[in-house]
């Protein structure tokens, strides 16, 4: 369930190959999609491979993990704009099958419940992609989130707002609220791939490794999932014990 790769590019190749293989086997697959810097090389690699193989993506359904509250889909920093930019505009998706939470929904709580219900009706994700926050959050499920939480509106921690301020013009511009799939929707996926790359993720990856499942580190919940894999590059693995870093079973080509 844990693999160390030489770098972010090799993880991107592996994940995009997995995606292609899944979609070829099941063209109507349901994908759980993530945003953030970590996913950019993954989507770039996927788009290149999909084009090369003329992959039919028109029957795919997708559900994004989260969206900021208060940003409309056209806002350049919204996750909706991120998805269009990095993935959706490059291939022939059926736009009606691509789902993102609506950060401007008039009744955010009702919208969150509908989003969760829609995912259920579509049969849950066959494959869920995840990044991880520097504090261990998945989606926007911050440390301390109960494991029975569902899709809902959440307040972002100062740490998360600071981490994500690199995508905005300063910390003050980062929204304070978001809609996120909960731990329940994430864990309902049949398969999960979490990716952590770069030195900044090394401390939380080491914490994940050292700890049992705990709400204080949300992504430890993946240790309970029968088909979850955590893929890290050497930089993100740099604070793991040498016995793990140099173990042949932890290494992936
Ligand atoms: C955001 C997103 C998460 C993402 C995390 C890591 O807060 N809500 O879904 O995994 O950031 O982002 P990055 O890949 O940019 O480090």
PDB file of C-alpha atoms and ligand atoms in Angstrom:
ATOM      1  CA  UNK A   1       0.000   0.000   0.000  1.00  0.00           C
ATOM      2  CA  UNK A   2       3.028   2.271   0.084  1.00  0.00           C
ATOM      3  CA  UNK A   3       5.471   2.903  -2.770  1.00  0.00           C
ATOM      4  CA  UNK A   4       8.446   5.202  -3.188  1.00  0.00           C
ATOM      5  CA  UNK A   5       9.186   6.536  -6.666  1.00  0.00           C
ATOM      6  CA  UNK A   6      12.273   8.446  -7.792  1.00  0.00           C
ATOM      7  CA  UNK A   7      10.357  11.643  -8.577  1.00  0.00           C
ATOM      8  CA  UNK A   8       6.994  13.283  -9.243  1.00  0.00           C
ATOM      9  CA  UNK A   9       7.245  12.603 -12.981  1.00  0.00           C
ATOM     10  CA  UNK A  10       7.493   8.848 -12.492  1.00  0.00           C
ATOM     11  CA  UNK A  11       4.457   8.883 -10.185  1.00  0.00           C
ATOM     12  CA  UNK A  12       2.542  10.858 -12.808  1.00  0.00           C
ATOM     13  CA  UNK A  13       3.426   8.249 -15.454  1.00  0.00           C
ATOM     14  CA  UNK A  14       2.340   5.390 -13.201  1.00  0.00           C
ATOM     15  CA  UNK A  15      -0.953   7.020 -12.192  1.00  0.00           C
ATOM     16  CA  UNK A  16      -1.848   8.064 -15.721  1.00  0.00           C
ATOM     17  CA  UNK A  17      -1.100   4.555 -16.984  1.00  0.00           C
ATOM     18  CA  UNK A  18      -3.410   3.176 -14.276  1.00  0.00           C
ATOM     19  CA  UNK A  19      -6.143   5.612 -15.302  1.00  0.00           C
ATOM     20  CA  UNK A  20      -5.844   4.683 -18.968  1.00  0.00           C
ATOM     21  CA  UNK A  21      -5.972   1.009 -18.194  1.00  0.00           C
ATOM     22  CA  UNK A  22      -9.086   1.433 -16.008  1.00  0.00           C
ATOM     23  CA  UNK A  23     -10.894   3.512 -18.604  1.00  0.00           C
ATOM     24  CA  UNK A  24     -10.053   1.082 -21.394  1.00  0.00           C
ATOM     25  CA  UNK A  25     -11.480  -1.713 -19.286  1.00  0.00           C
ATOM     26  CA  UNK A  26     -14.500   0.307 -18.123  1.00  0.00           C
ATOM     27  CA  UNK A  27     -15.229   3.322 -20.351  1.00  0.00           C
ATOM     28  CA  UNK A  28     -18.160   4.348 -18.125  1.00  0.00           C
ATOM     29  CA  UNK A  29     -15.977   4.431 -14.977  1.00  0.00           C
ATOM     30  CA  UNK A  30     -16.610   6.939 -12.200  1.00  0.00           C
ATOM     31  CA  UNK A  31     -13.505   8.873 -11.196  1.00  0.00           C
ATOM     32  CA  UNK A  32     -12.965  10.875  -8.034  1.00  0.00           C
ATOM     33  CA  UNK A  33     -10.708  13.781  -8.971  1.00  0.00           C
ATOM     34  CA  UNK A  34      -8.409  15.994  -6.946  1.00  0.00           C
ATOM     35  CA  UNK A  35      -6.770  19.367  -7.518  1.00  0.00           C
ATOM     36  CA  UNK A  36      -3.573  21.019  -6.247  1.00  0.00           C
ATOM     37  CA  UNK A  37      -0.034  21.268  -7.539  1.00  0.00           C
ATOM     38  CA  UNK A  38       0.534  17.539  -7.016  1.00  0.00           C
ATOM     39  CA  UNK A  39      -2.070  16.617  -9.626  1.00  0.00           C
ATOM     40  CA  UNK A  40      -0.789  18.885 -12.388  1.00  0.00           C
ATOM     41  CA  UNK A  41       1.842  16.457 -13.762  1.00  0.00           C
ATOM     42  CA  UNK A  42      -0.656  13.606 -13.395  1.00  0.00           C
ATOM     43  CA  UNK A  43      -3.237  15.330 -15.602  1.00  0.00           C
ATOM     44  CA  UNK A  44      -0.567  16.446 -18.084  1.00  0.00           C
ATOM     45  CA  UNK A  45       0.658  12.887 -18.455  1.00  0.00           C
ATOM     46  CA  UNK A  46      -2.887  11.526 -18.686  1.00  0.00           C
ATOM     47  CA  UNK A  47      -3.862  14.001 -21.406  1.00  0.00           C
ATOM     48  CA  UNK A  48      -0.763  13.139 -23.457  1.00  0.00           C
ATOM     49  CA  UNK A  49      -1.333   9.392 -23.187  1.00  0.00           C
ATOM     50  CA  UNK A  50      -5.080   9.653 -23.807  1.00  0.00           C
ATOM     51  CA  UNK A  51      -4.495  11.669 -26.980  1.00  0.00           C
ATOM     52  CA  UNK A  52      -1.844   9.283 -28.202  1.00  0.00           C
ATOM     53  CA  UNK A  53      -4.209   6.342 -27.795  1.00  0.00           C
ATOM     54  CA  UNK A  54      -7.325   8.239 -28.912  1.00  0.00           C
ATOM     55  CA  UNK A  55      -8.941   7.192 -25.658  1.00  0.00           C
ATOM     56  CA  UNK A  56     -12.718   7.614 -25.526  1.00  0.00           C
ATOM     57  CA  UNK A  57     -13.455   9.613 -22.373  1.00  0.00           C
ATOM     58  CA  UNK A  58     -16.994  10.594 -23.367  1.00  0.00           C
ATOM     59  CA  UNK A  59     -18.672   8.042 -21.118  1.00  0.00           C
ATOM     60  CA  UNK A  60     -16.638   8.827 -18.007  1.00  0.00           C
ATOM     61  CA  UNK A  61     -18.251  10.372 -14.970  1.00  0.00           C
ATOM     62  CA  UNK A  62     -16.200  12.425 -12.536  1.00  0.00           C
ATOM     63  CA  UNK A  63     -16.708  13.956  -9.125  1.00  0.00           C
ATOM     64  CA  UNK A  64     -14.234  16.469  -7.782  1.00  0.00           C
ATOM     65  CA  UNK A  65     -13.386  16.375  -4.124  1.00  0.00           C
ATOM     66  CA  UNK A  66     -13.859  19.979  -3.203  1.00  0.00           C
ATOM     67  CA  UNK A  67     -14.386  23.621  -4.128  1.00  0.00           C
ATOM     68  CA  UNK A  68     -13.959  26.959  -2.407  1.00  0.00           C
ATOM     69  CA  UNK A  69     -17.103  28.670  -1.165  1.00  0.00           C
ATOM     70  CA  UNK A  70     -17.672  32.105  -2.659  1.00  0.00           C
ATOM     71  CA  UNK A  71     -15.809  31.577  -5.944  1.00  0.00           C
ATOM     72  CA  UNK A  72     -17.897  30.995  -9.029  1.00  0.00           C
ATOM     73  CA  UNK A  73     -16.809  28.450 -11.602  1.00  0.00           C
ATOM     74  CA  UNK A  74     -15.310  31.163 -13.811  1.00  0.00           C
ATOM     75  CA  UNK A  75     -13.069  32.520 -11.071  1.00  0.00           C
ATOM     76  CA  UNK A  76      -9.463  31.700 -12.123  1.00  0.00           C
ATOM     77  CA  UNK A  77      -8.623  30.282  -8.674  1.00  0.00           C
ATOM     78  CA  UNK A  78     -11.694  28.079  -8.430  1.00  0.00           C
ATOM     79  CA  UNK A  79     -11.140  24.350  -8.673  1.00  0.00           C
ATOM     80  CA  UNK A  80     -13.617  24.370 -11.518  1.00  0.00           C
ATOM     81  CA  UNK A  81     -11.243  26.618 -13.513  1.00  0.00           C
ATOM     82  CA  UNK A  82      -8.311  24.422 -12.449  1.00  0.00           C
ATOM     83  CA  UNK A  83     -10.027  21.319 -13.816  1.00  0.00           C
ATOM     84  CA  UNK A  84     -10.913  22.980 -17.116  1.00  0.00           C
ATOM     85  CA  UNK A  85      -7.375  24.247 -17.491  1.00  0.00           C
ATOM     86  CA  UNK A  86      -5.510  21.060 -16.609  1.00  0.00           C
ATOM     87  CA  UNK A  87      -7.876  18.357 -17.838  1.00  0.00           C
ATOM     88  CA  UNK A  88     -11.371  18.977 -19.143  1.00  0.00           C
ATOM     89  CA  UNK A  89     -10.612  21.295 -22.077  1.00  0.00           C
ATOM     90  CA  UNK A  90      -8.001  18.934 -23.510  1.00  0.00           C
ATOM     91  CA  UNK A  91     -10.172  15.872 -24.181  1.00  0.00           C
ATOM     92  CA  UNK A  92     -13.691  15.192 -25.396  1.00  0.00           C
ATOM     93  CA  UNK A  93     -15.492  14.731 -22.106  1.00  0.00           C
ATOM     94  CA  UNK A  94     -19.260  14.847 -21.820  1.00  0.00           C
ATOM     95  CA  UNK A  95     -19.521  17.998 -19.691  1.00  0.00           C
ATOM     96  CA  UNK A  96     -22.826  16.860 -18.203  1.00  0.00           C
ATOM     97  CA  UNK A  97     -21.014  13.989 -16.504  1.00  0.00           C
ATOM     98  CA  UNK A  98     -18.354  16.152 -14.837  1.00  0.00           C
ATOM     99  CA  UNK A  99     -19.298  17.158 -11.305  1.00  0.00           C
ATOM    100  CA  UNK A 100     -17.799  19.764  -9.011  1.00  0.00           C
ATOM    101  CA  UNK A 101     -19.337  21.217  -5.883  1.00  0.00           C
ATOM    102  CA  UNK A 102     -20.842  24.653  -6.546  1.00  0.00           C
ATOM    103  CA  UNK A 103     -19.220  27.215  -4.268  1.00  0.00           C
ATOM    104  CA  UNK A 104     -22.022  29.664  -4.949  1.00  0.00           C
ATOM    105  CA  UNK A 105     -25.002  27.362  -4.324  1.00  0.00           C
ATOM    106  CA  UNK A 106     -27.701  29.348  -2.488  1.00  0.00           C
ATOM    107  CA  UNK A 107     -28.195  26.564   0.071  1.00  0.00           C
ATOM    108  CA  UNK A 108     -24.750  25.082   0.582  1.00  0.00           C
ATOM    109  CA  UNK A 109     -25.837  22.393   3.043  1.00  0.00           C
ATOM    110  CA  UNK A 110     -28.588  21.133   0.736  1.00  0.00           C
ATOM    111  CA  UNK A 111     -26.171  21.268  -2.193  1.00  0.00           C
ATOM    112  CA  UNK A 112     -23.613  19.199  -0.263  1.00  0.00           C
ATOM    113  CA  UNK A 113     -26.214  16.525   0.474  1.00  0.00           C
ATOM    114  CA  UNK A 114     -27.286  16.452  -3.170  1.00  0.00           C
ATOM    115  CA  UNK A 115     -23.671  16.153  -4.288  1.00  0.00           C
ATOM    116  CA  UNK A 116     -23.149  13.180  -2.000  1.00  0.00           C
ATOM    117  CA  UNK A 117     -26.419  11.570  -3.152  1.00  0.00           C
ATOM    118  CA  UNK A 118     -25.507  12.058  -6.799  1.00  0.00           C
ATOM    119  CA  UNK A 119     -22.180  10.294  -6.260  1.00  0.00           C
ATOM    120  CA  UNK A 120     -23.997   7.408  -4.594  1.00  0.00           C
ATOM    121  CA  UNK A 121     -26.531   7.209  -7.458  1.00  0.00           C
ATOM    122  CA  UNK A 122     -23.641   7.007  -9.915  1.00  0.00           C
ATOM    123  CA  UNK A 123     -22.295   4.007  -7.983  1.00  0.00           C
ATOM    124  CA  UNK A 124     -19.403   5.699  -6.066  1.00  0.00           C
ATOM    125  CA  UNK A 125     -15.937   6.200  -7.475  1.00  0.00           C
ATOM    126  CA  UNK A 126     -14.136   3.300  -9.107  1.00  0.00           C
ATOM    127  CA  UNK A 127     -10.916   5.181  -8.500  1.00  0.00           C
ATOM    128  CA  UNK A 128     -10.350   8.154  -6.223  1.00  0.00           C
ATOM    129  CA  UNK A 129      -7.272  10.339  -6.690  1.00  0.00           C
ATOM    130  CA  UNK A 130      -6.040  12.215  -3.640  1.00  0.00           C
ATOM    131  CA  UNK A 131      -3.338  14.696  -2.798  1.00  0.00           C
ATOM    132  CA  UNK A 132      -2.582  15.528   0.801  1.00  0.00           C
ATOM    133  CA  UNK A 133      -2.273  18.803   2.659  1.00  0.00           C
ATOM    134  CA  UNK A 134       0.828  19.597   4.707  1.00  0.00           C
ATOM    135  CA  UNK A 135      -1.279  18.911   7.818  1.00  0.00           C
ATOM    136  CA  UNK A 136      -2.565  15.580   6.489  1.00  0.00           C
ATOM    137  CA  UNK A 137      -5.925  16.804   5.163  1.00  0.00           C
ATOM    138  CA  UNK A 138      -7.631  15.022   2.294  1.00  0.00           C
ATOM    139  CA  UNK A 139     -10.117  16.970   0.230  1.00  0.00           C
ATOM    140  CA  UNK A 140     -10.623  19.746   2.762  1.00  0.00           C
ATOM    141  CA  UNK A 141     -11.114  17.378   5.691  1.00  0.00           C
ATOM    142  CA  UNK A 142      -8.880  19.042   8.234  1.00  0.00           C
ATOM    143  CA  UNK A 143      -7.215  17.334  11.224  1.00  0.00           C
ATOM    144  CA  UNK A 144      -9.838  16.343  13.797  1.00  0.00           C
ATOM    145  CA  UNK A 145     -12.530  15.633  11.177  1.00  0.00           C
ATOM    146  CA  UNK A 146     -14.700  12.742  12.399  1.00  0.00           C
ATOM    147  CA  UNK A 147     -14.340   9.705  10.184  1.00  0.00           C
ATOM    148  CA  UNK A 148     -18.125   9.561   9.729  1.00  0.00           C
ATOM    149  CA  UNK A 149     -18.249  13.025   8.150  1.00  0.00           C
ATOM    150  CA  UNK A 150     -19.990  13.444   4.819  1.00  0.00           C
ATOM    151  CA  UNK A 151     -19.935  16.054   2.083  1.00  0.00           C
ATOM    152  CA  UNK A 152     -20.413  19.434   3.755  1.00  0.00           C
ATOM    153  CA  UNK A 153     -19.229  23.001   4.205  1.00  0.00           C
ATOM    154  CA  UNK A 154     -16.018  23.332   6.212  1.00  0.00           C
ATOM    155  CA  UNK A 155     -13.888  26.119   7.591  1.00  0.00           C
ATOM    156  CA  UNK A 156     -10.312  26.017   6.341  1.00  0.00           C
ATOM    157  CA  UNK A 157      -7.518  25.973   8.887  1.00  0.00           C
ATOM    158  CA  UNK A 158      -4.978  28.791   8.926  1.00  0.00           C
ATOM    159  CA  UNK A 159      -2.319  26.268   7.904  1.00  0.00           C
ATOM    160  CA  UNK A 160      -4.292  25.230   4.818  1.00  0.00           C
ATOM    161  CA  UNK A 161      -5.059  28.831   3.859  1.00  0.00           C
ATOM    162  CA  UNK A 162      -1.380  29.670   4.192  1.00  0.00           C
ATOM    163  CA  UNK A 163      -0.297  26.599   2.160  1.00  0.00           C
ATOM    164  CA  UNK A 164      -2.809  27.436  -0.575  1.00  0.00           C
ATOM    165  CA  UNK A 165      -2.023  31.168  -0.605  1.00  0.00           C
ATOM    166  CA  UNK A 166       0.664  30.442  -3.207  1.00  0.00           C
ATOM    167  CA  UNK A 167      -2.158  30.017  -5.712  1.00  0.00           C
ATOM    168  CA  UNK A 168      -3.771  33.354  -4.726  1.00  0.00           C
ATOM    169  CA  UNK A 169      -2.487  36.895  -4.401  1.00  0.00           C
ATOM    170  CA  UNK A 170      -1.735  36.626  -0.710  1.00  0.00           C
ATOM    171  CA  UNK A 171      -3.239  34.830   2.248  1.00  0.00           C
ATOM    172  CA  UNK A 172      -6.072  37.312   2.693  1.00  0.00           C
ATOM    173  CA  UNK A 173      -7.482  36.305  -0.713  1.00  0.00           C
ATOM    174  CA  UNK A 174      -7.850  32.606   0.163  1.00  0.00           C
ATOM    175  CA  UNK A 175     -11.500  31.836   0.931  1.00  0.00           C
ATOM    176  CA  UNK A 176     -12.243  30.794   4.503  1.00  0.00           C
ATOM    177  CA  UNK A 177     -14.865  28.175   3.632  1.00  0.00           C
ATOM    178  CA  UNK A 178     -15.053  25.259   1.225  1.00  0.00           C
ATOM    179  CA  UNK A 179     -17.332  22.382   0.280  1.00  0.00           C
ATOM    180  CA  UNK A 180     -15.631  19.037   0.523  1.00  0.00           C
ATOM    181  CA  UNK A 181     -16.534  15.407   0.123  1.00  0.00           C
ATOM    182  CA  UNK A 182     -16.350  13.864   3.571  1.00  0.00           C
ATOM    183  CA  UNK A 183     -14.299  10.944   4.797  1.00  0.00           C
ATOM    184  CA  UNK A 184     -17.284   8.674   4.089  1.00  0.00           C
ATOM    185  CA  UNK A 185     -17.530   9.492   0.373  1.00  0.00           C
ATOM    186  CA  UNK A 186     -13.764   9.198  -0.021  1.00  0.00           C
ATOM    187  CA  UNK A 187     -13.620   5.802   1.684  1.00  0.00           C
ATOM    188  CA  UNK A 188     -16.539   4.505  -0.405  1.00  0.00           C
ATOM    189  CA  UNK A 189     -14.318   4.577  -3.494  1.00  0.00           C
ATOM    190  CA  UNK A 190     -13.360   1.095  -4.631  1.00  0.00           C
ATOM    191  CA  UNK A 191      -9.742   2.069  -5.092  1.00  0.00           C
ATOM    192  CA  UNK A 192      -7.741   5.065  -3.859  1.00  0.00           C
ATOM    193  CA  UNK A 193      -4.408   6.496  -4.996  1.00  0.00           C
ATOM    194  CA  UNK A 194      -2.934   9.186  -2.758  1.00  0.00           C
ATOM    195  CA  UNK A 195       0.079  11.056  -4.058  1.00  0.00           C
ATOM    196  CA  UNK A 196       2.548  13.067  -1.988  1.00  0.00           C
ATOM    197  CA  UNK A 197       5.506  14.712  -3.685  1.00  0.00           C
ATOM    198  CA  UNK A 198       8.192  17.180  -2.676  1.00  0.00           C
ATOM    199  CA  UNK A 199      10.103  17.948   0.484  1.00  0.00           C
ATOM    200  CA  UNK A 200       7.264  19.975   2.029  1.00  0.00           C
ATOM    201  CA  UNK A 201       5.238  16.758   2.391  1.00  0.00           C
ATOM    202  CA  UNK A 202       8.088  14.792   4.055  1.00  0.00           C
ATOM    203  CA  UNK A 203       7.076  15.612   7.686  1.00  0.00           C
ATOM    204  CA  UNK A 204       3.429  14.566   7.234  1.00  0.00           C
ATOM    205  CA  UNK A 205       4.384  11.434   5.287  1.00  0.00           C
ATOM    206  CA  UNK A 206       6.681  10.458   8.188  1.00  0.00           C
ATOM    207  CA  UNK A 207       3.810  11.120  10.642  1.00  0.00           C
ATOM    208  CA  UNK A 208       1.491   8.985   8.532  1.00  0.00           C
ATOM    209  CA  UNK A 209       4.002   6.169   8.602  1.00  0.00           C
ATOM    210  CA  UNK A 210       4.654   6.398  12.386  1.00  0.00           C
ATOM    211  CA  UNK A 211       1.022   6.632  13.489  1.00  0.00           C
ATOM    212  CA  UNK A 212      -1.887   4.262  13.733  1.00  0.00           C
ATOM    213  CA  UNK A 213      -5.177   5.438  12.237  1.00  0.00           C
ATOM    214  CA  UNK A 214      -6.033   8.753  13.917  1.00  0.00           C
ATOM    215  CA  UNK A 215      -8.398  11.633  13.205  1.00  0.00           C
ATOM    216  CA  UNK A 216      -5.507  13.992  13.967  1.00  0.00           C
ATOM    217  CA  UNK A 217      -3.927  12.928  10.644  1.00  0.00           C
ATOM    218  CA  UNK A 218      -6.873  12.483   8.280  1.00  0.00           C
ATOM    219  CA  UNK A 219      -5.070  10.463   5.606  1.00  0.00           C
ATOM    220  CA  UNK A 220      -4.168   7.718   8.117  1.00  0.00           C
ATOM    221  CA  UNK A 221      -7.735   6.515   7.435  1.00  0.00           C
ATOM    222  CA  UNK A 222      -6.415   5.035   4.191  1.00  0.00           C
ATOM    223  CA  UNK A 223      -4.740   2.323   6.279  1.00  0.00           C
ATOM    224  CA  UNK A 224      -8.263   0.936   6.720  1.00  0.00           C
ATOM    225  CA  UNK A 225      -9.086   0.845   3.022  1.00  0.00           C
ATOM    226  CA  UNK A 226      -8.557  -2.516   1.321  1.00  0.00           C
ATOM    227  CA  UNK A 227      -7.352  -0.956  -1.938  1.00  0.00           C
ATOM    228  CA  UNK A 228      -5.618   2.293  -1.104  1.00  0.00           C
ATOM    229  CA  UNK A 229      -2.071   3.078  -2.166  1.00  0.00           C
ATOM    230  CA  UNK A 230       0.119   5.934  -0.999  1.00  0.00           C
ATOM    231  CA  UNK A 231       2.618   6.941  -3.677  1.00  0.00           C
ATOM    232  CA  UNK A 232       5.455   9.196  -2.607  1.00  0.00           C
ATOM    233  CA  UNK A 233       8.565  10.482  -4.321  1.00  0.00           C
ATOM    234  CA  UNK A 234      12.013  10.376  -2.749  1.00  0.00           C
ATOM    235  CA  UNK A 235      11.728  13.956  -1.505  1.00  0.00           C
ATOM    236  CA  UNK A 236       8.456  13.246   0.316  1.00  0.00           C
ATOM    237  CA  UNK A 237       9.975  10.016   1.662  1.00  0.00           C
ATOM    238  CA  UNK A 238      13.116  11.722   2.935  1.00  0.00           C
ATOM    239  CA  UNK A 239      12.116  11.677   6.633  1.00  0.00           C
ATOM    240  CA  UNK A 240      11.095   8.023   6.690  1.00  0.00           C
ATOM    241  CA  UNK A 241      13.365   5.584   8.495  1.00  0.00           C
ATOM    242  CA  UNK A 242      16.216   4.299   6.314  1.00  0.00           C
ATOM    243  CA  UNK A 243      14.869   0.767   6.744  1.00  0.00           C
ATOM    244  CA  UNK A 244      11.777   1.865   4.785  1.00  0.00           C
ATOM    245  CA  UNK A 245      13.484   4.118   2.283  1.00  0.00           C
ATOM    246  CA  UNK A 246      15.944   1.454   1.281  1.00  0.00           C
ATOM    247  CA  UNK A 247      13.629  -1.516   1.508  1.00  0.00           C
ATOM    248  CA  UNK A 248      13.234  -3.104  -1.938  1.00  0.00           C
ATOM    249  CA  UNK A 249       9.526  -3.775  -1.278  1.00  0.00           C
ATOM    250  CA  UNK A 250       8.832  -0.054  -0.768  1.00  0.00           C
ATOM    251  CA  UNK A 251      10.368   0.889  -4.093  1.00  0.00           C
ATOM    252  CA  UNK A 252       8.551   1.152  -7.367  1.00  0.00           C
ATOM    253  CA  UNK A 253      10.082   1.688 -10.768  1.00  0.00           C
TER     254      UNK A 253
HETATM  255  C1  LIG B   1      -5.760  21.513  -1.290  1.00  0.00           C
HETATM  256  C2  LIG B   1      -6.845  20.564  -1.763  1.00  0.00           C
HETATM  257  C3  LIG B   1      -6.458  19.134  -1.524  1.00  0.00           C
HETATM  258  C4  LIG B   1      -5.044  18.906  -2.007  1.00  0.00           C
HETATM  259  C5  LIG B   1      -4.110  19.696  -1.174  1.00  0.00           C
HETATM  260  C6  LIG B   1      -2.646  19.533  -1.571  1.00  0.00           C
HETATM  261  O1  LIG B   1      -5.973  21.991  -0.016  1.00  0.00           O
HETATM  262  N1  LIG B   1      -8.104  20.794  -1.184  1.00  0.00           N
HETATM  263  O2  LIG B   1      -7.379  18.288  -2.164  1.00  0.00           O
HETATM  264  O3  LIG B   1      -4.730  17.554  -1.927  1.00  0.00           O
HETATM  265  O4  LIG B   1      -4.452  21.057  -1.305  1.00  0.00           O
HETATM  266  O5  LIG B   1      -2.311  20.447  -2.541  1.00  0.00           O
HETATM  267  P1  LIG B   1      -0.947  20.457  -3.321  1.00  0.00           P
HETATM  268  O6  LIG B   1      -0.983  19.306  -4.240  1.00  0.00           O
HETATM  269  O7  LIG B   1      -0.951  21.766  -4.054  1.00  0.00           O
HETATM  270  O8  LIG B   1       0.137  20.352  -2.313  1.00  0.00           O
END
